[in-house]
Structures are given as C-alpha cells and as structure tokens.
Tab-separated table of N, CA and C in Angstrom:
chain	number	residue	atom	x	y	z
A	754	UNK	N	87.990	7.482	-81.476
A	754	UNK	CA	88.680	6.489	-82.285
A	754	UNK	C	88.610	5.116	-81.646
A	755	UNK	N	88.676	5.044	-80.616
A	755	UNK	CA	88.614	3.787	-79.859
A	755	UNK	C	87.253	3.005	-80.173
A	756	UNK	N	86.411	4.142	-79.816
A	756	UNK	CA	85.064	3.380	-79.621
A	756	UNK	C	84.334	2.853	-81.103
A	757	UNK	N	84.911	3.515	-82.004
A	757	UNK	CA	84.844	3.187	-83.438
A	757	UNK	C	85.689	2.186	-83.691
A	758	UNK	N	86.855	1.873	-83.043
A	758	UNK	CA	87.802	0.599	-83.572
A	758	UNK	C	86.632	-0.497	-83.275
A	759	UNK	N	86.416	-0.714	-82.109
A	759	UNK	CA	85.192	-1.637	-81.162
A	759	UNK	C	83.763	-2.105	-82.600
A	760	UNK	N	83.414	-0.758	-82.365
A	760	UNK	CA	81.925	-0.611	-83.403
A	760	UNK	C	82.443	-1.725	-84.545
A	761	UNK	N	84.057	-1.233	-85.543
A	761	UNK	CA	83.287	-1.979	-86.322
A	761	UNK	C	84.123	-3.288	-85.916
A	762	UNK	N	84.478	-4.011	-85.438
A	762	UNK	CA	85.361	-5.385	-85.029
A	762	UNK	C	83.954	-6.225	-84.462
A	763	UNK	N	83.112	-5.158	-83.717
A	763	UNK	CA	82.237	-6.007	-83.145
A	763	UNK	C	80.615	-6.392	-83.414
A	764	UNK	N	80.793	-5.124	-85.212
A	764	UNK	CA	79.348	-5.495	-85.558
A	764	UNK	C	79.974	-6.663	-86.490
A	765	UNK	N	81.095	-7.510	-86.824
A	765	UNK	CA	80.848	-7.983	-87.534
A	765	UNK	C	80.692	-9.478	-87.209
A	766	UNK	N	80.631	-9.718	-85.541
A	766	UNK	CA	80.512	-11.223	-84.900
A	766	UNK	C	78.871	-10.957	-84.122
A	767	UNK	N	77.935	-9.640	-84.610
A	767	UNK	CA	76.894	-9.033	-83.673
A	767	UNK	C	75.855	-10.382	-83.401
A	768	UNK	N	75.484	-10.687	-84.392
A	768	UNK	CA	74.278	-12.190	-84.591
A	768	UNK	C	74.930	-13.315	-83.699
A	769	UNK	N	76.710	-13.258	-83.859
A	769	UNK	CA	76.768	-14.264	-82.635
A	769	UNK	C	77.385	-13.769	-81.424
A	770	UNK	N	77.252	-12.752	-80.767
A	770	UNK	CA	77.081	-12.599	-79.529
A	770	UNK	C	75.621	-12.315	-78.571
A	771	UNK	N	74.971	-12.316	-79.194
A	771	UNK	CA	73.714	-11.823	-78.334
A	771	UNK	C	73.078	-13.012	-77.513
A	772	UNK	N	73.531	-12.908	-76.838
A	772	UNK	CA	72.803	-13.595	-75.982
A	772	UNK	C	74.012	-15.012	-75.404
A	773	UNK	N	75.229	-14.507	-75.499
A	773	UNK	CA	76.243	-15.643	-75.738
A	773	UNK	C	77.227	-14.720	-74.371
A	774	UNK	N	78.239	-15.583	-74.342
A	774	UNK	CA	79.326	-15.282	-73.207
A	774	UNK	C	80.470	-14.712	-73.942
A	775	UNK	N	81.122	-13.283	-73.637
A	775	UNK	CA	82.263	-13.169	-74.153
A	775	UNK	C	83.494	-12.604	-73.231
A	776	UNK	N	84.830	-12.952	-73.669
A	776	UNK	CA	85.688	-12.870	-73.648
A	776	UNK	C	86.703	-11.740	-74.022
A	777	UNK	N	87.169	-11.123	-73.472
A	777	UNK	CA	87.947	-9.483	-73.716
A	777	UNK	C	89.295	-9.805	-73.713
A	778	UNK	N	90.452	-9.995	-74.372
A	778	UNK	CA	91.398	-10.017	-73.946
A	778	UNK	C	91.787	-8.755	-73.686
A	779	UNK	N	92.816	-8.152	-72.645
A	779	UNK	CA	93.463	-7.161	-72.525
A	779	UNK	C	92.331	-6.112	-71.997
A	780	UNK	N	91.841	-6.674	-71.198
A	780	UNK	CA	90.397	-5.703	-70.955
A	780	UNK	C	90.320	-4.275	-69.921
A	781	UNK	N	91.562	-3.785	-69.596
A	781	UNK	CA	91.812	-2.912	-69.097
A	781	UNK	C	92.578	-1.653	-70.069
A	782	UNK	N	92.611	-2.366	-71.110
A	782	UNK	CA	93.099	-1.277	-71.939
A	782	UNK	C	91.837	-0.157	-72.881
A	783	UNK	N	92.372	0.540	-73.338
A	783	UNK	CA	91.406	1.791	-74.013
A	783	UNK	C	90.396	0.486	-74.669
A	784	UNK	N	91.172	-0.317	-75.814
A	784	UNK	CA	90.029	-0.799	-76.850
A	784	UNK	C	89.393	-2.234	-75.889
A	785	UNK	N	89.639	-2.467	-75.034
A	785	UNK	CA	89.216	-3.298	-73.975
A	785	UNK	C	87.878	-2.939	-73.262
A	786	UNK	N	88.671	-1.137	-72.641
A	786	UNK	CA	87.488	-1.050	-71.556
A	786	UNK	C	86.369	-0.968	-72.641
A	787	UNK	N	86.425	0.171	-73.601
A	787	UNK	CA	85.277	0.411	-74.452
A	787	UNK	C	84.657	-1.517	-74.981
A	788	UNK	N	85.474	-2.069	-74.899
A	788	UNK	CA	84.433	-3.335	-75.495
A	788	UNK	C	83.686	-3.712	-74.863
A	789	UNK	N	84.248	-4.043	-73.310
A	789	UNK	CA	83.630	-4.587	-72.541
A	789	UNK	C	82.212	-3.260	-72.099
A	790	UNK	N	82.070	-2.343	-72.356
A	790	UNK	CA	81.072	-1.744	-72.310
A	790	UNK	C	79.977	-1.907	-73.640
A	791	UNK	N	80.394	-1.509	-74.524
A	791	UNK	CA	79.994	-2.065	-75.442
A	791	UNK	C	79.063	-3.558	-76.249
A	792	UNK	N	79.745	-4.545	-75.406
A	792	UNK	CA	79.196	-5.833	-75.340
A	792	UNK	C	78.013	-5.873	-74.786
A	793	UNK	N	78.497	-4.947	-73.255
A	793	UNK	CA	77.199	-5.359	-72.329
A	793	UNK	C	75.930	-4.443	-73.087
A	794	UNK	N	76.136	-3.171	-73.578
A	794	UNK	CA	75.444	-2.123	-73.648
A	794	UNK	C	74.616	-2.344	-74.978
A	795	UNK	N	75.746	-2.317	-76.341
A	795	UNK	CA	75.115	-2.378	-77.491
A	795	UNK	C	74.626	-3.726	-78.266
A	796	UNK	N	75.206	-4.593	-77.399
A	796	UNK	CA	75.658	-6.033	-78.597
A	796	UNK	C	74.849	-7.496	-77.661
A	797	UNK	N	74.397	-6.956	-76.003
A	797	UNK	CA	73.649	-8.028	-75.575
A	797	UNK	C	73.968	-8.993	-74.991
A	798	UNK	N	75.239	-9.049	-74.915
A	798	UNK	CA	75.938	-10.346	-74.084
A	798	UNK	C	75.206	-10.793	-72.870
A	799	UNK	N	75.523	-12.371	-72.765
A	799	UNK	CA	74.891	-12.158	-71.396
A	799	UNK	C	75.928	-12.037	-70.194
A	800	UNK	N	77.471	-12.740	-70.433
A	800	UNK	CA	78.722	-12.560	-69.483
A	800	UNK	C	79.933	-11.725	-70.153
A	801	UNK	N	80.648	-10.678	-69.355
A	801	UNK	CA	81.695	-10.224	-70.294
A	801	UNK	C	82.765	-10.979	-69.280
A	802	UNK	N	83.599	-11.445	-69.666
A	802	UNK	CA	84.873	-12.129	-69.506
A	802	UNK	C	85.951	-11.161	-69.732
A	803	UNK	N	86.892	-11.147	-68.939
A	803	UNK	CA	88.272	-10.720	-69.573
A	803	UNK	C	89.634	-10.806	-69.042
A	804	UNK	N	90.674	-10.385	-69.605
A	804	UNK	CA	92.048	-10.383	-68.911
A	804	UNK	C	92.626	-9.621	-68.857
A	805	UNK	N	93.537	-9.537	-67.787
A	805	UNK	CA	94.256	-8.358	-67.192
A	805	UNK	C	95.877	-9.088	-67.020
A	806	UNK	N	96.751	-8.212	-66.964
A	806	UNK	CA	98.059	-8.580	-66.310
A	806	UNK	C	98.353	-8.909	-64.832
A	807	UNK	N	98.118	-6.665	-64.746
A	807	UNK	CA	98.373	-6.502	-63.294
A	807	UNK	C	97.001	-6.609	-62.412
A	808	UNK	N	96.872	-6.800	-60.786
A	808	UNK	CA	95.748	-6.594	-60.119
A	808	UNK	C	95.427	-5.453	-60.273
A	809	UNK	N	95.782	-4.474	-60.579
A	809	UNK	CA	95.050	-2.669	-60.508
A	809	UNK	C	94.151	-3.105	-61.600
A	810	UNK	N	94.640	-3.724	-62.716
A	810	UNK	CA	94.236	-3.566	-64.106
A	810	UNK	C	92.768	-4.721	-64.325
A	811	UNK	N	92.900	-5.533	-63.478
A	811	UNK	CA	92.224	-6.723	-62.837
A	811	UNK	C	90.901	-5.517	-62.199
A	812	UNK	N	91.007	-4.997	-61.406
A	812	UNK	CA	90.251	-3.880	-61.065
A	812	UNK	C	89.321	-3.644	-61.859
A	813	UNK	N	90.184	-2.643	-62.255
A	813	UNK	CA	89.644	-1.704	-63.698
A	813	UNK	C	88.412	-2.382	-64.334
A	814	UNK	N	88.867	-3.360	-64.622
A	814	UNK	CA	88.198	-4.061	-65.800
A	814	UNK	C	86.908	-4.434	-65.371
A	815	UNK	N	86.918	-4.985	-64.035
A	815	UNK	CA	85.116	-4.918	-63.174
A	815	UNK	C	84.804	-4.099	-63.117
A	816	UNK	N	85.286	-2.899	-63.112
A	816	UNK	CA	85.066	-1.332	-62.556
A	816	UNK	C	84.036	-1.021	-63.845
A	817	UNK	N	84.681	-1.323	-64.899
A	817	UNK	CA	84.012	-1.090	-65.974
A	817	UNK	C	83.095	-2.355	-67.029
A	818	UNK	N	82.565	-3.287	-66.111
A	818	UNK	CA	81.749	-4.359	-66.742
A	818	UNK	C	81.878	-5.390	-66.747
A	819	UNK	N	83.300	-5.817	-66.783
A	819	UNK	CA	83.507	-7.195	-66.697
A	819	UNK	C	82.793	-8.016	-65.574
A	820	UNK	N	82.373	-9.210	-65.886
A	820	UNK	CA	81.519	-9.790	-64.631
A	820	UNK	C	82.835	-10.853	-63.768
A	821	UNK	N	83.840	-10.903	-64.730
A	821	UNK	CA	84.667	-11.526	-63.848
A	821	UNK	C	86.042	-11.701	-65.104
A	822	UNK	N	87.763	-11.341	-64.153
A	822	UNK	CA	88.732	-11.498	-64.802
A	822	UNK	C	89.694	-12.127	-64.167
A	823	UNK	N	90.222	-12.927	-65.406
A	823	UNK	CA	91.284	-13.654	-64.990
A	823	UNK	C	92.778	-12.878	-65.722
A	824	UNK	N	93.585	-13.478	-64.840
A	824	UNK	CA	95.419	-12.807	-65.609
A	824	UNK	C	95.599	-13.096	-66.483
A	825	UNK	N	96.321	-12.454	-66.965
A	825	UNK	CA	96.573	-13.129	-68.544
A	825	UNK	C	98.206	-13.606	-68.271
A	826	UNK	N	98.726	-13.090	-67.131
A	826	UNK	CA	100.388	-13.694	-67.164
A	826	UNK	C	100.244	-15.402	-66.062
C-alpha cells in the first residue's frame, strides 16, 4: 500500500522530475522512505532531499537514499 500511495502521487509530476532535484518531506516515514527510493530508482532524480524531526530519523533517511537531510523542527 505504501509503495502504491508513492507510484501514483509520483507518476503524476514523472516528466518533471527526471533529471531535477527533489525534496521528501517527512522522509523517514513509511511513504517517505519508499519515495525517496523510488525517486532515485524509478523516476531519475538526480538529488533526493529530505526532512526529518529526530537525529535517528535524520539517519534513516540516508540509510535509505537521501543524499542529504535537514530537520524539519
């Protein structure tokens, strides 16, 4: 379910991410991590961006693609 929320939110900006920089808010969460995989994997990005609260979650989020996150608090 997650990775299908992603699919369709993100085929419908697909023509303008490829090859562009994006931005994840909340990128440690379920529909987060899957984006930020997603971006890099299916959709071409060239930077995934995102935000986190906590530092664990700050983690996470490189752990799983992000090339770099900032807090969101």
């Amino acid at each position: 379910l997650v990775f299908s929320t992603c699919v369709g939110v993100m085929d419908e900006a697909t023509s303008a991410m490829r090859g562009q920089n994006v931005l994840i808010h909340a990128a440690a969460g379920g529909v987060g991590t899957a984006a930020l995989q997603l971006a890099r994997m299916w959709y071409g990005v060239s930077h995934v961006f995102g935000t986190a609260g906590a530092s664990s979650k700050r983690l996470h989020a490189k752990k799983w693609g992000a090339d770099a996150v900032f807090g969101s608090r």
